[in-house]
Amino acid sequence: AAPPPSGSGEPAPPPPPLQYSLLLQHLVGDKRQPRVWDPAALGGIPCPPKSEEQKMVERVMESCPFKAALACVGGFVLGGAFGIFTAGIDTNVGFDPKDPYRTPTAKEVLKDMGQRGISYAKNFAIVGAMFSCTECVVESYRGKSDWKNSVISGCITGGAIGFRAGLKAGVIGCGGFAAFSAAVDYYLR
């Protein structure tokens, strides 16, 4: 306790210096008061509480079956477009090996383009669904969402696809698909 100031007009003695250790106790020590995290208090955009319907839609959209179905549909569309594109630039579309000098008709060319588009669409849809399912399962198992999930699921998907041709092809498929997944993940993040 500081002594009372004397009435002789002398200035009051200066307050004792602030001790750094006392300040730290209030900032990081036992005396620290936790603050409630409220983004609106910081000038953020106020968000109304989510309704039960919104929470249900979020749960559905974050589920593994929805992600797999979305990847399957996206792969089908992308594969179909890629198949039609490659058939469009291929000079052998509509070509008949029995009669090499005959010019194919537009109907034959379109039929071949459609068949190639459907073939590519099916393959891309299967690969997309496999990759999405394995990534979702790996993410659920690990409890993290980082680049390792896509590399692990890429290795599993590539290995499963390549394993049909043998162990060596499975290992090469695992490495190739994992590297491709890592590159895509690095580019997108």
PDB file of C-alpha atoms in Angstrom:
ATOM      1  CA  ALA A   1       0.000   0.000   0.000  1.00  0.00           C
ATOM      2  CA  ALA A   2       1.301   3.420  -0.937  1.00  0.00           C
ATOM      3  CA  PRO A   3       1.555   6.040   1.788  1.00  0.00           C
ATOM      4  CA  PRO A   4      -1.036   8.825   1.604  1.00  0.00           C
ATOM      5  CA  PRO A   5       0.224  11.958  -0.115  1.00  0.00           C
ATOM      6  CA  SER A   6       1.397  14.619   2.212  1.00  0.00           C
ATOM      7  CA  GLY A   7      -0.362  17.923   2.203  1.00  0.00           C
ATOM      8  CA  SER A   8       2.886  19.837   1.589  1.00  0.00           C
ATOM      9  CA  GLY A   9       2.313  19.886  -2.177  1.00  0.00           C
ATOM     10  CA  GLU A  10       4.829  17.203  -2.958  1.00  0.00           C
ATOM     11  CA  PRO A  11       3.900  15.121  -6.023  1.00  0.00           C
ATOM     12  CA  ALA A  12       2.701  11.589  -5.445  1.00  0.00           C
ATOM     13  CA  PRO A  13       5.364   8.928  -5.891  1.00  0.00           C
ATOM     14  CA  PRO A  14       5.223   7.163  -9.277  1.00  0.00           C
ATOM     15  CA  PRO A  15       3.356   3.853  -9.388  1.00  0.00           C
ATOM     16  CA  PRO A  16       5.501   0.752  -9.169  1.00  0.00           C
ATOM     17  CA  PRO A  17       6.675  -0.536 -12.577  1.00  0.00           C
ATOM     18  CA  LEU A  18       4.482  -3.143 -14.262  1.00  0.00           C
ATOM     19  CA  GLN A  19       6.002  -6.526 -13.860  1.00  0.00           C
ATOM     20  CA  TYR A  20       6.170  -8.594 -17.006  1.00  0.00           C
ATOM     21  CA  SER A  21       5.406 -11.834 -15.192  1.00  0.00           C
ATOM     22  CA  LEU A  22       2.138 -10.421 -13.815  1.00  0.00           C
ATOM     23  CA  LEU A  23       1.108  -9.341 -17.303  1.00  0.00           C
ATOM     24  CA  LEU A  24       1.883 -12.802 -18.684  1.00  0.00           C
ATOM     25  CA  GLN A  25      -0.285 -14.460 -16.041  1.00  0.00           C
ATOM     26  CA  HIS A  26      -3.265 -12.478 -17.276  1.00  0.00           C
ATOM     27  CA  LEU A  27      -2.473 -13.223 -20.939  1.00  0.00           C
ATOM     28  CA  VAL A  28      -1.435 -16.887 -20.861  1.00  0.00           C
ATOM     29  CA  GLY A  29      -1.457 -17.951 -17.214  1.00  0.00           C
ATOM     30  CA  ASP A  30      -4.085 -19.236 -14.829  1.00  0.00           C
ATOM     31  CA  LYS A  31      -5.741 -15.835 -14.472  1.00  0.00           C
ATOM     32  CA  ARG A  32      -6.474 -15.579 -18.189  1.00  0.00           C
ATOM     33  CA  GLN A  33     -10.162 -15.176 -18.993  1.00  0.00           C
ATOM     34  CA  PRO A  34     -11.284 -17.252 -22.015  1.00  0.00           C
ATOM     35  CA  ARG A  35     -13.197 -15.325 -24.629  1.00  0.00           C
ATOM     36  CA  VAL A  36     -16.220 -16.604 -26.448  1.00  0.00           C
ATOM     37  CA  TRP A  37     -15.501 -16.890 -30.179  1.00  0.00           C
ATOM     38  CA  ASP A  38     -18.011 -14.657 -31.912  1.00  0.00           C
ATOM     39  CA  PRO A  39     -17.133 -13.681 -35.493  1.00  0.00           C
ATOM     40  CA  ALA A  40     -19.916 -11.079 -35.526  1.00  0.00           C
ATOM     41  CA  ALA A  41     -18.168  -9.219 -32.690  1.00  0.00           C
ATOM     42  CA  LEU A  42     -15.087  -8.914 -34.888  1.00  0.00           C
ATOM     43  CA  GLY A  43     -17.023  -7.253 -37.686  1.00  0.00           C
ATOM     44  CA  GLY A  44     -17.627 -10.428 -39.671  1.00  0.00           C
ATOM     45  CA  ILE A  45     -20.704 -11.269 -41.643  1.00  0.00           C
ATOM     46  CA  PRO A  46     -23.436 -12.329 -39.255  1.00  0.00           C
ATOM     47  CA  CYS A  47     -24.747 -15.804 -39.997  1.00  0.00           C
ATOM     48  CA  PRO A  48     -28.145 -16.927 -38.831  1.00  0.00           C
ATOM     49  CA  PRO A  49     -28.267 -20.356 -37.204  1.00  0.00           C
ATOM     50  CA  LYS A  50     -28.740 -23.225 -39.648  1.00  0.00           C
ATOM     51  CA  SER A  51     -32.087 -24.923 -39.857  1.00  0.00           C
ATOM     52  CA  GLU A  52     -32.464 -28.689 -39.559  1.00  0.00           C
ATOM     53  CA  GLU A  53     -33.070 -28.936 -43.323  1.00  0.00           C
ATOM     54  CA  GLN A  54     -29.804 -27.124 -44.058  1.00  0.00           C
ATOM     55  CA  LYS A  55     -27.907 -29.408 -41.686  1.00  0.00           C
ATOM     56  CA  MET A  56     -29.485 -32.461 -43.319  1.00  0.00           C
ATOM     57  CA  VAL A  57     -28.511 -31.260 -46.815  1.00  0.00           C
ATOM     58  CA  GLU A  58     -24.942 -30.640 -45.631  1.00  0.00           C
ATOM     59  CA  ARG A  59     -24.742 -34.143 -44.143  1.00  0.00           C
ATOM     60  CA  VAL A  60     -26.006 -35.667 -47.393  1.00  0.00           C
ATOM     61  CA  MET A  61     -23.581 -33.663 -49.536  1.00  0.00           C
ATOM     62  CA  GLU A  62     -20.644 -34.628 -47.303  1.00  0.00           C
ATOM     63  CA  SER A  63     -21.527 -38.331 -47.328  1.00  0.00           C
ATOM     64  CA  CYS A  64     -19.405 -40.870 -49.183  1.00  0.00           C
ATOM     65  CA  PRO A  65     -22.246 -42.186 -51.406  1.00  0.00           C
ATOM     66  CA  PHE A  66     -23.099 -38.680 -52.621  1.00  0.00           C
ATOM     67  CA  LYS A  67     -19.445 -37.889 -53.367  1.00  0.00           C
ATOM     68  CA  ALA A  68     -19.080 -41.200 -55.222  1.00  0.00           C
ATOM     69  CA  ALA A  69     -22.245 -40.605 -57.258  1.00  0.00           C
ATOM     70  CA  LEU A  70     -21.119 -37.078 -58.117  1.00  0.00           C
ATOM     71  CA  ALA A  71     -17.687 -38.336 -59.209  1.00  0.00           C
ATOM     72  CA  CYS A  72     -19.328 -41.109 -61.238  1.00  0.00           C
ATOM     73  CA  VAL A  73     -21.610 -38.679 -63.090  1.00  0.00           C
ATOM     74  CA  GLY A  74     -18.769 -36.194 -63.592  1.00  0.00           C
ATOM     75  CA  GLY A  75     -16.481 -38.941 -64.877  1.00  0.00           C
ATOM     76  CA  PHE A  76     -19.175 -40.178 -67.240  1.00  0.00           C
ATOM     77  CA  VAL A  77     -19.681 -36.710 -68.736  1.00  0.00           C
ATOM     78  CA  LEU A  78     -15.959 -35.951 -68.957  1.00  0.00           C
ATOM     79  CA  GLY A  79     -15.160 -39.386 -70.381  1.00  0.00           C
ATOM     80  CA  GLY A  80     -17.915 -39.115 -72.972  1.00  0.00           C
ATOM     81  CA  ALA A  81     -16.657 -35.715 -74.102  1.00  0.00           C
ATOM     82  CA  PHE A  82     -13.077 -36.986 -74.213  1.00  0.00           C
ATOM     83  CA  GLY A  83     -14.094 -40.080 -76.179  1.00  0.00           C
ATOM     84  CA  ILE A  84     -16.027 -38.060 -78.743  1.00  0.00           C
ATOM     85  CA  PHE A  85     -13.122 -35.619 -79.041  1.00  0.00           C
ATOM     86  CA  THR A  86     -10.547 -38.371 -79.624  1.00  0.00           C
ATOM     87  CA  ALA A  87     -12.854 -40.069 -82.130  1.00  0.00           C
ATOM     88  CA  GLY A  88     -13.268 -36.753 -83.935  1.00  0.00           C
ATOM     89  CA  ILE A  89      -9.535 -36.346 -84.504  1.00  0.00           C
ATOM     90  CA  ASP A  90      -8.880 -40.022 -85.261  1.00  0.00           C
ATOM     91  CA  THR A  91      -8.478 -40.639 -89.001  1.00  0.00           C
ATOM     92  CA  ASN A  92      -9.550 -44.289 -88.725  1.00  0.00           C
ATOM     93  CA  VAL A  93     -13.062 -43.630 -87.396  1.00  0.00           C
ATOM     94  CA  GLY A  94     -15.586 -45.355 -89.646  1.00  0.00           C
ATOM     95  CA  PHE A  95     -12.789 -47.114 -91.528  1.00  0.00           C
ATOM     96  CA  ASP A  96     -13.639 -50.570 -92.876  1.00  0.00           C
ATOM     97  CA  PRO A  97     -10.546 -52.840 -93.084  1.00  0.00           C
ATOM     98  CA  LYS A  98     -12.266 -55.038 -95.706  1.00  0.00           C
ATOM     99  CA  ASP A  99     -12.559 -52.127 -98.137  1.00  0.00           C
ATOM    100  CA  PRO A 100      -9.791 -49.592 -97.367  1.00  0.00           C
ATOM    101  CA  TYR A 101     -10.632 -47.329-100.336  1.00  0.00           C
ATOM    102  CA  ARG A 102     -14.257 -46.741 -99.410  1.00  0.00           C
ATOM    103  CA  THR A 103     -15.068 -43.436 -97.740  1.00  0.00           C
ATOM    104  CA  PRO A 104     -17.114 -43.923 -94.566  1.00  0.00           C
ATOM    105  CA  THR A 105     -20.533 -42.329 -94.392  1.00  0.00           C
ATOM    106  CA  ALA A 106     -21.473 -39.730 -91.814  1.00  0.00           C
ATOM    107  CA  LYS A 107     -23.722 -42.273 -90.113  1.00  0.00           C
ATOM    108  CA  GLU A 108     -20.828 -44.735 -89.695  1.00  0.00           C
ATOM    109  CA  VAL A 109     -18.524 -42.013 -88.355  1.00  0.00           C
ATOM    110  CA  LEU A 110     -21.142 -40.829 -85.848  1.00  0.00           C
ATOM    111  CA  LYS A 111     -21.817 -44.408 -84.782  1.00  0.00           C
ATOM    112  CA  ASP A 112     -18.094 -45.005 -84.116  1.00  0.00           C
ATOM    113  CA  MET A 113     -17.826 -41.677 -82.278  1.00  0.00           C
ATOM    114  CA  GLY A 114     -20.795 -42.607 -80.091  1.00  0.00           C
ATOM    115  CA  GLN A 115     -19.373 -46.040 -79.313  1.00  0.00           C
ATOM    116  CA  ARG A 116     -16.007 -44.585 -78.348  1.00  0.00           C
ATOM    117  CA  GLY A 117     -17.666 -41.852 -76.302  1.00  0.00           C
ATOM    118  CA  ILE A 118     -19.744 -44.397 -74.351  1.00  0.00           C
ATOM    119  CA  SER A 119     -16.698 -46.612 -73.810  1.00  0.00           C
ATOM    120  CA  TYR A 120     -14.608 -43.751 -72.439  1.00  0.00           C
ATOM    121  CA  ALA A 121     -17.556 -42.490 -70.372  1.00  0.00           C
ATOM    122  CA  LYS A 122     -17.980 -45.865 -68.643  1.00  0.00           C
ATOM    123  CA  ASN A 123     -14.257 -46.130 -67.884  1.00  0.00           C
ATOM    124  CA  PHE A 124     -13.993 -42.593 -66.527  1.00  0.00           C
ATOM    125  CA  ALA A 125     -17.135 -43.084 -64.424  1.00  0.00           C
ATOM    126  CA  ILE A 126     -15.740 -46.260 -62.858  1.00  0.00           C
ATOM    127  CA  VAL A 127     -12.367 -44.673 -62.127  1.00  0.00           C
ATOM    128  CA  GLY A 128     -14.016 -41.544 -60.702  1.00  0.00           C
ATOM    129  CA  ALA A 129     -16.299 -43.556 -58.433  1.00  0.00           C
ATOM    130  CA  MET A 130     -13.422 -45.806 -57.275  1.00  0.00           C
ATOM    131  CA  PHE A 131     -11.172 -42.853 -56.501  1.00  0.00           C
ATOM    132  CA  SER A 132     -13.901 -40.893 -54.727  1.00  0.00           C
ATOM    133  CA  CYS A 133     -14.955 -43.871 -52.603  1.00  0.00           C
ATOM    134  CA  THR A 134     -11.432 -44.721 -51.552  1.00  0.00           C
ATOM    135  CA  GLU A 135     -10.600 -41.084 -50.817  1.00  0.00           C
ATOM    136  CA  CYS A 136     -13.714 -40.716 -48.665  1.00  0.00           C
ATOM    137  CA  VAL A 137     -12.953 -43.939 -46.777  1.00  0.00           C
ATOM    138  CA  VAL A 138      -9.303 -42.938 -46.242  1.00  0.00           C
ATOM    139  CA  GLU A 139     -10.349 -39.464 -45.077  1.00  0.00           C
ATOM    140  CA  SER A 140     -12.888 -40.945 -42.665  1.00  0.00           C
ATOM    141  CA  TYR A 141     -10.324 -43.428 -41.348  1.00  0.00           C
ATOM    142  CA  ARG A 142      -7.539 -40.868 -40.900  1.00  0.00           C
ATOM    143  CA  GLY A 143      -9.796 -38.091 -39.626  1.00  0.00           C
ATOM    144  CA  LYS A 144      -7.850 -35.509 -41.636  1.00  0.00           C
ATOM    145  CA  SER A 145      -8.350 -33.749 -44.938  1.00  0.00           C
ATOM    146  CA  ASP A 146      -4.947 -33.249 -46.525  1.00  0.00           C
ATOM    147  CA  TRP A 147      -2.892 -34.195 -49.579  1.00  0.00           C
ATOM    148  CA  LYS A 148      -2.030 -37.635 -48.193  1.00  0.00           C
ATOM    149  CA  ASN A 149      -5.627 -38.813 -48.641  1.00  0.00           C
ATOM    150  CA  SER A 150      -5.550 -38.264 -52.397  1.00  0.00           C
ATOM    151  CA  VAL A 151      -2.120 -39.914 -52.738  1.00  0.00           C
ATOM    152  CA  ILE A 152      -3.188 -42.979 -50.747  1.00  0.00           C
ATOM    153  CA  SER A 153      -6.492 -43.315 -52.602  1.00  0.00           C
ATOM    154  CA  GLY A 154      -4.734 -42.733 -55.925  1.00  0.00           C
ATOM    155  CA  CYS A 155      -2.348 -45.563 -55.136  1.00  0.00           C
ATOM    156  CA  ILE A 156      -5.231 -47.870 -54.171  1.00  0.00           C
ATOM    157  CA  THR A 157      -7.243 -46.993 -57.284  1.00  0.00           C
ATOM    158  CA  GLY A 158      -4.309 -47.217 -59.688  1.00  0.00           C
ATOM    159  CA  GLY A 159      -3.133 -50.443 -58.116  1.00  0.00           C
ATOM    160  CA  ALA A 160      -6.587 -52.018 -58.351  1.00  0.00           C
ATOM    161  CA  ILE A 161      -6.929 -51.037 -62.003  1.00  0.00           C
ATOM    162  CA  GLY A 162      -3.403 -52.158 -62.927  1.00  0.00           C
ATOM    163  CA  PHE A 163      -3.539 -55.355 -60.881  1.00  0.00           C
ATOM    164  CA  ARG A 164      -5.843 -56.914 -63.491  1.00  0.00           C
ATOM    165  CA  ALA A 165      -2.793 -57.114 -65.774  1.00  0.00           C
ATOM    166  CA  GLY A 166      -0.464 -58.471 -63.095  1.00  0.00           C
ATOM    167  CA  LEU A 167       1.504 -57.485 -60.030  1.00  0.00           C
ATOM    168  CA  LYS A 168       4.045 -55.349 -61.899  1.00  0.00           C
ATOM    169  CA  ALA A 169       1.295 -53.424 -63.668  1.00  0.00           C
ATOM    170  CA  GLY A 170      -0.464 -52.968 -60.318  1.00  0.00           C
ATOM    171  CA  VAL A 171       2.648 -51.468 -58.735  1.00  0.00           C
ATOM    172  CA  ILE A 172       3.198 -49.179 -61.727  1.00  0.00           C
ATOM    173  CA  GLY A 173      -0.477 -48.175 -61.672  1.00  0.00           C
ATOM    174  CA  CYS A 174      -0.268 -47.458 -57.952  1.00  0.00           C
ATOM    175  CA  GLY A 175       2.780 -45.215 -58.361  1.00  0.00           C
ATOM    176  CA  GLY A 176       1.515 -43.480 -61.473  1.00  0.00           C
ATOM    177  CA  PHE A 177      -1.958 -42.761 -60.168  1.00  0.00           C
ATOM    178  CA  ALA A 178      -0.557 -41.637 -56.781  1.00  0.00           C
ATOM    179  CA  ALA A 179       1.851 -39.232 -58.499  1.00  0.00           C
ATOM    180  CA  PHE A 180      -0.935 -37.900 -60.716  1.00  0.00           C
ATOM    181  CA  SER A 181      -3.205 -37.443 -57.686  1.00  0.00           C
ATOM    182  CA  ALA A 182      -0.450 -35.627 -55.800  1.00  0.00           C
ATOM    183  CA  ALA A 183       0.152 -33.306 -58.753  1.00  0.00           C
ATOM    184  CA  VAL A 184      -3.544 -32.517 -59.138  1.00  0.00           C
ATOM    185  CA  ASP A 185      -3.937 -31.973 -55.391  1.00  0.00           C
ATOM    186  CA  TYR A 186      -0.881 -29.701 -55.307  1.00  0.00           C
ATOM    187  CA  TYR A 187      -2.188 -27.682 -58.254  1.00  0.00           C
ATOM    188  CA  LEU A 188      -5.717 -27.340 -56.809  1.00  0.00           C
ATOM    189  CA  ARG A 189      -4.612 -26.418 -53.272  1.00  0.00           C
TER     190      ARG A 189
END
